[in-house]
Short mmCIF file of C-alpha atoms in Angstrom, two decimals:
data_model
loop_
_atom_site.label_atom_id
_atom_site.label_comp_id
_atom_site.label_asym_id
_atom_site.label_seq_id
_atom_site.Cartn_x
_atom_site.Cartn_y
_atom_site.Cartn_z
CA UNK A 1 3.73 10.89 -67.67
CA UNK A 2 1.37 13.52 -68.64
CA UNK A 3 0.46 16.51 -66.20
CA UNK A 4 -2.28 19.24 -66.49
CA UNK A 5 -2.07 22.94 -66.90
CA UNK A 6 -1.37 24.48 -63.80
CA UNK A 7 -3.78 27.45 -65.19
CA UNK A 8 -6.09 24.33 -65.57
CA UNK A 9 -6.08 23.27 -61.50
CA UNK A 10 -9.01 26.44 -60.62
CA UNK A 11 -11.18 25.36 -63.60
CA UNK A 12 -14.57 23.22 -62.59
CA UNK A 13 -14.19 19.73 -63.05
CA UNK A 14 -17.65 19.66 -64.37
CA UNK A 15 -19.53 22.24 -66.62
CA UNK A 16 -21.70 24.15 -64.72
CA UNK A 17 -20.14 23.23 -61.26
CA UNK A 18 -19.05 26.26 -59.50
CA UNK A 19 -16.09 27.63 -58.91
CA UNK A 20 -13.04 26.26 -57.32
CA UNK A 21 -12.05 28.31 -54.24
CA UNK A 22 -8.74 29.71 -54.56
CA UNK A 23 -8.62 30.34 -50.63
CA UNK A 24 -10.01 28.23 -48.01
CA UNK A 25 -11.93 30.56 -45.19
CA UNK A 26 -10.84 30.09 -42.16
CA UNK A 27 -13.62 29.63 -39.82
CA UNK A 28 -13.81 28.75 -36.42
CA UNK A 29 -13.73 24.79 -36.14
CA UNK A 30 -12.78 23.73 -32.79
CA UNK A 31 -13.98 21.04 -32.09
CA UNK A 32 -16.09 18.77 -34.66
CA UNK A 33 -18.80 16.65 -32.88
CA UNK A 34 -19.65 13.16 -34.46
CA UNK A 35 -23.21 12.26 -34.06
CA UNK A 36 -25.31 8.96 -35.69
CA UNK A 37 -28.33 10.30 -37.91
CA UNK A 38 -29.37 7.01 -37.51
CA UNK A 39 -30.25 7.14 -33.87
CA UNK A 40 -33.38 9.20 -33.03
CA UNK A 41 -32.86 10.35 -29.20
CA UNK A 42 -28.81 11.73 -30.88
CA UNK A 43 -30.51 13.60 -33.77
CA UNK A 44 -33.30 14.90 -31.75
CA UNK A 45 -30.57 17.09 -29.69
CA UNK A 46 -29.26 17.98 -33.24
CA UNK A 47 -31.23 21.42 -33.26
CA UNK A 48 -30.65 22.34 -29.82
CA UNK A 49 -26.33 21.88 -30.46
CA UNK A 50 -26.15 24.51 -33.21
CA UNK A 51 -24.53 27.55 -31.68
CA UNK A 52 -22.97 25.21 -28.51
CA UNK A 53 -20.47 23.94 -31.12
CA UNK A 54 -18.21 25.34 -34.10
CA UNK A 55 -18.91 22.17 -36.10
CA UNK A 56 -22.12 19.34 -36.13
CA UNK A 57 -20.44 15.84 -38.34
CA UNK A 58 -23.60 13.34 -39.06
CA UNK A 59 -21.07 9.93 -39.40
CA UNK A 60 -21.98 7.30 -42.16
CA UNK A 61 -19.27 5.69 -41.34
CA UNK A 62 -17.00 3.26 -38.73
CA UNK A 63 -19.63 3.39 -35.47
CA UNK A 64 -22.55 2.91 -38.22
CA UNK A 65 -23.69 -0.70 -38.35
CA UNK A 66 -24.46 -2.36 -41.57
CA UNK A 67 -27.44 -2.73 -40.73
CA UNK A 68 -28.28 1.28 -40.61
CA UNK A 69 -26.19 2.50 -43.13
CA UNK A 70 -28.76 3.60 -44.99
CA UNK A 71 -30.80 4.70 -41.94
CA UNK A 72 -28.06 6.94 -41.09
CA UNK A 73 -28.03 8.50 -44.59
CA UNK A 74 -31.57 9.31 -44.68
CA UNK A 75 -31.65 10.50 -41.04
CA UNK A 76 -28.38 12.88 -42.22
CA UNK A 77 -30.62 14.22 -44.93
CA UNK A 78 -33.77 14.62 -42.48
CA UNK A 79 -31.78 16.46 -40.36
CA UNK A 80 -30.26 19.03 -42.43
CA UNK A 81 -33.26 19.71 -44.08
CA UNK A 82 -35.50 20.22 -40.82
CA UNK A 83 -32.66 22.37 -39.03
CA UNK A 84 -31.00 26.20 -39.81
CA UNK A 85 -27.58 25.68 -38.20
CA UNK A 86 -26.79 29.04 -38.24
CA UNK A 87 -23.01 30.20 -37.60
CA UNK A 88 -22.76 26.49 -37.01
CA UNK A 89 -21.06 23.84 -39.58
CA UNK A 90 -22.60 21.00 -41.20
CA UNK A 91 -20.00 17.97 -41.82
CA UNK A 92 -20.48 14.48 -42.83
CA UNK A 93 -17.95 11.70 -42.80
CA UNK A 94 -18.93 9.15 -45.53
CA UNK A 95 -17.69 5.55 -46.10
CA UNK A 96 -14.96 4.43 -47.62
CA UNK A 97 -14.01 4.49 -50.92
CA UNK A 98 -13.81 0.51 -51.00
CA UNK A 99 -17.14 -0.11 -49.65
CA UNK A 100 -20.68 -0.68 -51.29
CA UNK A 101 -22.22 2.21 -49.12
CA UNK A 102 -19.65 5.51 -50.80
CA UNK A 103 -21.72 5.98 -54.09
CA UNK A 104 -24.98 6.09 -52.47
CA UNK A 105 -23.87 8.42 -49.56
CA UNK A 106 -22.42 11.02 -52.26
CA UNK A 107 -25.35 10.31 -55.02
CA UNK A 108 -28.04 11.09 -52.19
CA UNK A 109 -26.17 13.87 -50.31
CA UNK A 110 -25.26 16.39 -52.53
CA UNK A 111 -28.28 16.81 -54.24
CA UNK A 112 -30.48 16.96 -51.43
CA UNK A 113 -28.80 18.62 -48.95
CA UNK A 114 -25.19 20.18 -50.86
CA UNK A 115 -26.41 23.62 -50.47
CA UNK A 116 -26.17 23.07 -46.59
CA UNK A 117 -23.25 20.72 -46.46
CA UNK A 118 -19.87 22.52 -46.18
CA UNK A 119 -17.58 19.16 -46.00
CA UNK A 120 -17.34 16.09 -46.62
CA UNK A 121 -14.74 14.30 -44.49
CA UNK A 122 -13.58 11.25 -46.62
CA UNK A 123 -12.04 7.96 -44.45
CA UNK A 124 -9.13 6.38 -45.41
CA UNK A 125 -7.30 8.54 -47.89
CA UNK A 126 -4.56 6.76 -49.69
CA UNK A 127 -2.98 9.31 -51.72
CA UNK A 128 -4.37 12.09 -54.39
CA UNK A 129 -6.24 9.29 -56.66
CA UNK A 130 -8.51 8.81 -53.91
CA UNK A 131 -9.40 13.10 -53.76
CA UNK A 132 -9.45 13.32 -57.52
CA UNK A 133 -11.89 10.55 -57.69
CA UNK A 134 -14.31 12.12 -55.06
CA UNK A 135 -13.88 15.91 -56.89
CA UNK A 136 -14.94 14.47 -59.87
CA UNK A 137 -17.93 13.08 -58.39
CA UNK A 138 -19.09 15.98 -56.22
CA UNK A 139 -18.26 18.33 -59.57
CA UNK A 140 -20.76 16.25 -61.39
CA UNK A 141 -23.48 16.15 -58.94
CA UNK A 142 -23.37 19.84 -57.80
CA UNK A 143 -23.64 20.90 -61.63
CA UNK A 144 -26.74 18.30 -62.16
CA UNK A 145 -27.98 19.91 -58.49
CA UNK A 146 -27.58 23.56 -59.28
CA UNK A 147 -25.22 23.94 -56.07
CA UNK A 148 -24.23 27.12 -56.51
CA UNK A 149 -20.50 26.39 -53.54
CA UNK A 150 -18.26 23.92 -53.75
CA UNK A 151 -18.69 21.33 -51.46
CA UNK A 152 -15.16 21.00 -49.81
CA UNK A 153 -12.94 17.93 -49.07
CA UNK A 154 -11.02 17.22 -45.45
CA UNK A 155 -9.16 13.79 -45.59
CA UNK A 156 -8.43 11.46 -42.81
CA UNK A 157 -4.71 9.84 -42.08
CA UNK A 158 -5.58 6.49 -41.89
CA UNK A 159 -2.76 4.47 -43.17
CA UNK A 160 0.54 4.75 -43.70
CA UNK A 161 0.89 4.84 -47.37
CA UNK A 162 -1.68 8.19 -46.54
CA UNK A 163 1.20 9.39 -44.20
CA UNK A 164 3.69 8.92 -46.43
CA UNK A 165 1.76 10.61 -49.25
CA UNK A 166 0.20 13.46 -46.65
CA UNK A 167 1.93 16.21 -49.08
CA UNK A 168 0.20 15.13 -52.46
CA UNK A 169 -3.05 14.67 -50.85
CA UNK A 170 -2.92 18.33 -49.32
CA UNK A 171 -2.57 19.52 -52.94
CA UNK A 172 -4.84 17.56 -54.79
CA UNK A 173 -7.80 19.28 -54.70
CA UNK A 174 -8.32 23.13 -54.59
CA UNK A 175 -11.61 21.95 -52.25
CA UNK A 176 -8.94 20.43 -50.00
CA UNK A 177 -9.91 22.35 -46.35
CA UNK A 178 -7.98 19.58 -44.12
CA UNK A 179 -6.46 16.40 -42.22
CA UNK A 180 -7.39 14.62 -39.69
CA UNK A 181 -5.43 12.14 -37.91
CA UNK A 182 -7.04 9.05 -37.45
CA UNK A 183 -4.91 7.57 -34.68
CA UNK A 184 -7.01 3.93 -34.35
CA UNK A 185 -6.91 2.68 -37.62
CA UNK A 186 -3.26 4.41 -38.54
CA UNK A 187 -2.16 1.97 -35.22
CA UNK A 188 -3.39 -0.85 -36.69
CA UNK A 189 -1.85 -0.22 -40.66
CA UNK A 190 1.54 0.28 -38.73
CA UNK A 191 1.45 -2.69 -36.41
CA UNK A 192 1.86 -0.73 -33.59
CA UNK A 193 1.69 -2.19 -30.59
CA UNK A 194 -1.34 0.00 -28.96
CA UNK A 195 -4.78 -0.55 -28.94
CA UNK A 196 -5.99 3.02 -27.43
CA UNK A 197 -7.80 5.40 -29.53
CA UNK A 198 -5.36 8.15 -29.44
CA UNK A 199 -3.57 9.46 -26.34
CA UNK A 200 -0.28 8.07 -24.94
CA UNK A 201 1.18 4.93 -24.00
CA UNK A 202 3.11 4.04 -20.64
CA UNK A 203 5.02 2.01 -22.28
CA UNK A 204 6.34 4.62 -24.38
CA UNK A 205 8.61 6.53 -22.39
CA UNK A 206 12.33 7.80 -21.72
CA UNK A 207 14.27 7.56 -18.32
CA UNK A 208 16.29 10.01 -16.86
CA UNK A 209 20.04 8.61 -16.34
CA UNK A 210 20.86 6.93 -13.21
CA UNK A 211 22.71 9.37 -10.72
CA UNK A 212 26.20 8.83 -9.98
CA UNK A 213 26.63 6.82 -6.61
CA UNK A 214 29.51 7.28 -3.82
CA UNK A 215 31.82 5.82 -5.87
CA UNK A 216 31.56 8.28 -8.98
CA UNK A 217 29.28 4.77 -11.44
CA UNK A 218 25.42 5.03 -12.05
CA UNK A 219 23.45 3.38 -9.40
CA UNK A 220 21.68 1.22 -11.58
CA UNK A 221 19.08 0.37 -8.62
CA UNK A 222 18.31 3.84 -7.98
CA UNK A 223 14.97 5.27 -8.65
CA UNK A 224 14.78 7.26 -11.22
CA UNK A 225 12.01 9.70 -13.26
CA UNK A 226 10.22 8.40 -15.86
CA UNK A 227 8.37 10.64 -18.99
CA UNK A 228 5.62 9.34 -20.74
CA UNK A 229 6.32 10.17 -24.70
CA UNK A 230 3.46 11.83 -27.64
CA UNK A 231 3.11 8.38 -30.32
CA UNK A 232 1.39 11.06 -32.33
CA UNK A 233 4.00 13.92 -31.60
CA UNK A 234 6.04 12.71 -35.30
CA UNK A 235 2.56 12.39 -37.55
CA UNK A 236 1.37 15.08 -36.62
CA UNK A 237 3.75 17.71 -37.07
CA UNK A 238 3.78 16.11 -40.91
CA UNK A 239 0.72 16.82 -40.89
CA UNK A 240 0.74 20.55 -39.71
CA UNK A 241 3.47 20.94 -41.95
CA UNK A 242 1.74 19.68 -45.13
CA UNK A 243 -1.86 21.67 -44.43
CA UNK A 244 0.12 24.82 -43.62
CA UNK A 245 2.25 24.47 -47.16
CA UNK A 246 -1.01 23.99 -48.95
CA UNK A 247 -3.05 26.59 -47.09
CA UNK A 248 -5.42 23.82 -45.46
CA UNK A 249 -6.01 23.27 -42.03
CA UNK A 250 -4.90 20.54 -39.38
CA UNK A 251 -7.03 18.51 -37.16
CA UNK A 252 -6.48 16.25 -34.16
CA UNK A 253 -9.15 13.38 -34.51
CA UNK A 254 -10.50 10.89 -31.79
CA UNK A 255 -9.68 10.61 -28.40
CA UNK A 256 -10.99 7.52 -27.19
CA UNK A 257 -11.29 7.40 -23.27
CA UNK A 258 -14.23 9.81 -22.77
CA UNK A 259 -13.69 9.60 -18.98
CA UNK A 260 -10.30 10.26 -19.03
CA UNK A 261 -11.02 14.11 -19.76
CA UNK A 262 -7.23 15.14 -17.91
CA UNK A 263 -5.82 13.18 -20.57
CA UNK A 264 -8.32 14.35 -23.52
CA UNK A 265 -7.27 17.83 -22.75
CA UNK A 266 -3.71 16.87 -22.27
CA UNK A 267 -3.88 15.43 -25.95
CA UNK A 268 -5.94 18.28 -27.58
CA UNK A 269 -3.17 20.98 -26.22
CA UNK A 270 -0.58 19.01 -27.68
CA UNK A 271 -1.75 18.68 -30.99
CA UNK A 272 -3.32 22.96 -30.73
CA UNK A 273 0.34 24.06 -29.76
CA UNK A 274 1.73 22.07 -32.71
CA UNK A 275 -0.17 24.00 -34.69
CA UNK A 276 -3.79 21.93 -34.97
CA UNK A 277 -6.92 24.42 -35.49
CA UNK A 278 -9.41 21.92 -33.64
CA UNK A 279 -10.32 18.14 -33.13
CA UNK A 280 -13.07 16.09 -32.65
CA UNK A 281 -15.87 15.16 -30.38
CA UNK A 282 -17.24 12.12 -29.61
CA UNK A 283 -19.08 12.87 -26.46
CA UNK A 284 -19.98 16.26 -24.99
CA UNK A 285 -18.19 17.00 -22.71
CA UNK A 286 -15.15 17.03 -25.06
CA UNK A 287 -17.07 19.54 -27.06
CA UNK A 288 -16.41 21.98 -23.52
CA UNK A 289 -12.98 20.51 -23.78
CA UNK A 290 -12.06 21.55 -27.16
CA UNK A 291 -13.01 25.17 -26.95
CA UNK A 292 -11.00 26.10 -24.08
CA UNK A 293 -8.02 24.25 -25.53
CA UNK A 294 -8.62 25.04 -28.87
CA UNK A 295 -9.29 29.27 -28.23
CA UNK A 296 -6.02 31.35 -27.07
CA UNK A 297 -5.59 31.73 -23.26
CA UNK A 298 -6.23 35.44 -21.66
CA UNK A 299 -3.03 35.56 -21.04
CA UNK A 300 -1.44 34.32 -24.21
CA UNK A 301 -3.94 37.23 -25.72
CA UNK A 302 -2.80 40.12 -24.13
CA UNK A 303 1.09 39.01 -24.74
CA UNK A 304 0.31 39.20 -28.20
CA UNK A 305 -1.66 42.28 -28.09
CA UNK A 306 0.89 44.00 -26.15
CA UNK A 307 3.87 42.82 -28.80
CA UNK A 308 1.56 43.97 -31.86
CA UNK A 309 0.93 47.30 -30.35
CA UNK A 310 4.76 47.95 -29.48
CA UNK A 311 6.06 46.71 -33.08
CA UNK A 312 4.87 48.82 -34.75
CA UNK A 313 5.40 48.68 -38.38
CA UNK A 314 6.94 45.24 -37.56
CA UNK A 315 10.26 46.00 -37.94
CA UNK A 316 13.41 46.16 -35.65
CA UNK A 317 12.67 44.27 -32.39
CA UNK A 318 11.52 45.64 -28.85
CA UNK A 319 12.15 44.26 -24.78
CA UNK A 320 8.99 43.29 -23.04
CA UNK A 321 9.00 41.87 -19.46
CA UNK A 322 12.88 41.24 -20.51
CA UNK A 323 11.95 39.61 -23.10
CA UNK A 324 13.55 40.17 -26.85
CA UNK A 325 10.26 40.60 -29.57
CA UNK A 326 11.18 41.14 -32.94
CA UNK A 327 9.51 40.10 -36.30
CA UNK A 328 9.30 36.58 -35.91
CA UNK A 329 7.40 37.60 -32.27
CA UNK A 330 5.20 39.55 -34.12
CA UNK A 331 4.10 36.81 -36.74
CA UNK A 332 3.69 34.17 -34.13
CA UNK A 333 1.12 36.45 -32.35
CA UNK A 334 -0.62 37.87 -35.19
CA UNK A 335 -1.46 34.11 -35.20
CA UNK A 336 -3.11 34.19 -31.77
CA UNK A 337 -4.86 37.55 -32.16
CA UNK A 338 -6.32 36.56 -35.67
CA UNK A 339 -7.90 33.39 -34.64
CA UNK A 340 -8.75 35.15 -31.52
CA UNK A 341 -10.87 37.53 -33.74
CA UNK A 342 -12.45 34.96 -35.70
CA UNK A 343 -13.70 33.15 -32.80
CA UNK A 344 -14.84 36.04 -31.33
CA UNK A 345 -17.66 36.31 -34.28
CA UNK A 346 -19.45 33.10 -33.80
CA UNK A 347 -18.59 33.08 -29.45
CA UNK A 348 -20.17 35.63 -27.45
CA UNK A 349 -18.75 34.02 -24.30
CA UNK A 350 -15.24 34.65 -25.82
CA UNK A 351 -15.88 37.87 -27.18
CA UNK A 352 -16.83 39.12 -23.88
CA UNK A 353 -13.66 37.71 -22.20
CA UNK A 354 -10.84 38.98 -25.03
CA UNK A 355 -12.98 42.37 -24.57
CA UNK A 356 -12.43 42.60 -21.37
CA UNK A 357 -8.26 42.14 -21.30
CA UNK A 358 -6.69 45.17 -20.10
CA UNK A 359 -3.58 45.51 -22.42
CA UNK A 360 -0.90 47.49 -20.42
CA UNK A 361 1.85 49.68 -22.30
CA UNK A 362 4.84 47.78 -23.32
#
């Protein structure tokens, strides 16, 4: 089996397609808001969205009938044309690589509207073949285009083979910038026996043991607490664990029951305190959602503020509220004060609130 140069892997796929980045930047994507170019009254609130939300997605894909596939592509290039989106993200999610719609969306895309896009989101990733098929593309049309920035890749875990191959996928690309976890469509692959669109299942629980009646046995007829389990608690930590070893970034995806915002938000902190940067949006008021989950608490802010300022050089460790802090302390809340800072830049609202924390002495 042959293998390329690793001196080879930063090198354009395509002569005169730019550079590779050797570092995806890390900007602010909370939450990532799927709307249908193909519906006028949706795109027509397009313009008005930019600043509201870290990231605008115009889907080609599932939720797009036949019908208006190609509606939806041409609306997606309308769009992007007639709008400045300013400190705000333009995404697409095209179709899959298996269906007659794929060529077209990447053949009309990227030469009209590449200098804008910053991702495309690709469905259904199988395992590297599928990312080193669409580089090779987008390589070839940004160098016939004159894009001058790599248009980067974020792959969705769809499947399980695309679970089980999570780790080559992260690598196989340098314009890998993230995973998503596509919780509908990964049920249905597995056979598992759910049909919501993300979230937990009642049925999926654990019961605390029976207590111990007069006669020292379990009283089997006693009531007893029950815990709802995470289905997504074991995919998702692969998933963390795979962007953060490739330097990409991790991504909730859909959360089905738009009325059910306790729930949303119950799923969205989950998947941000196992490490997830943001998620997406299918309605608006999971947009709201997302950025308070999705942005450090006050609180968790001025911890961390208070253990960077009393480390010092990072070394050695130090008691706060009785609390050991040593250098482990100190990485895990450079982690919340750095993203803090970045989404201070693009949130005004935010940057006004961290400002305001009074950070006492240690």
């Amino acid at each position: 089996m042959s293998h390329k140069s690793a001196k080879d892997f930063f090198r354009p796929l395509a002569v005169g397609a730019p550079q590779p980045l050797r570092e995806i930047p890390a900007r602010p994507s909370r939450a990532i808001h799927f709307f249908d170019p193909s519906n006028e009254k949706m795109a027509a609130k397009i313009p008005a969205m930019v600043g509201t939300v870290d990231v605008l997605l115009g889907n080609l894909e599932d939720a797009i009938k036949a019908d208006n596939k190609v509606a939806a592509r041409e609306g997606l290039v309308k769009i992007a044309q007639e709008t400045d989106f300013g400190p705000t993200q333009l995404w697409t999610r095209i179709n899959a690589l298996d269906s007659p719609w794929v060529l077209d969306d990447l053949t009309t895309l990227v030469p009209a509207i590449g200098e804008k896009l910053d991702v495309i989101m690709v469905p259904k990733v199988q395992g590297a073949e599928d990312i080193h098929y669409v580089d090779r593309i987008l390589a070839q049309l940004e160098a016939k285009a004159g894009i001058t920035r790599p248009i980067l890749i974020h792959a969705i875990l769809e499947t399980a083979r695309g679970v089980a191959n999570v780790e080559e996928i992260c690598g196989a690309s340098p314009r890998m910038q993230g995973l998503s976890l596509g919780p509908a469509d990964l049920a249905a692959d597995r056979k598992m026996k759910t049909t919501r669109v993300g979230g937990g299942h009642p049925g999926y629980l654990v019961r605390e043991d029976a207590p111990r009646g007069a006669d020292g046995l379990p009283d089997l007829d006693a009531k007893r607490a029950i815990f709802q389990q995470d289905l997504w608690h074991y995919t998702i930590a692969k998933m963390v664990d795979a962007c953060a070893t490739h330097g990409i970034y991790p991504y909730y995806g859909p959360f089905g029951d738009i009325k059910d915002t306790v729930a949303c938000e119950d799923q969205f902190r989950n998947a941000f305190l196992l490490g997830c940067v943001g998620t997406w949006s299918l309605h608006p008021v999971q947009i709201k959602i997302a950025n308070r989950v999705f942005s450090p608490s006050v609180e968790d802010i001025a911890h961390a503020r208070r253990v960077v300022a009393a480390m010092g050089d990072g070394t050695g460790a130090v008691m706060i509220d009785g609390k050991m802090e040593d250098d482990a302390s100190l990485k895990q809340c450079l982690v919340l004060v750095e993203l803090a800072e970045k989404l201070a830049e693009i949130d005004p609202d935010l940057k006004a609130t961290y400002d305001a924390i009074e950070t006492p002495e240690a």
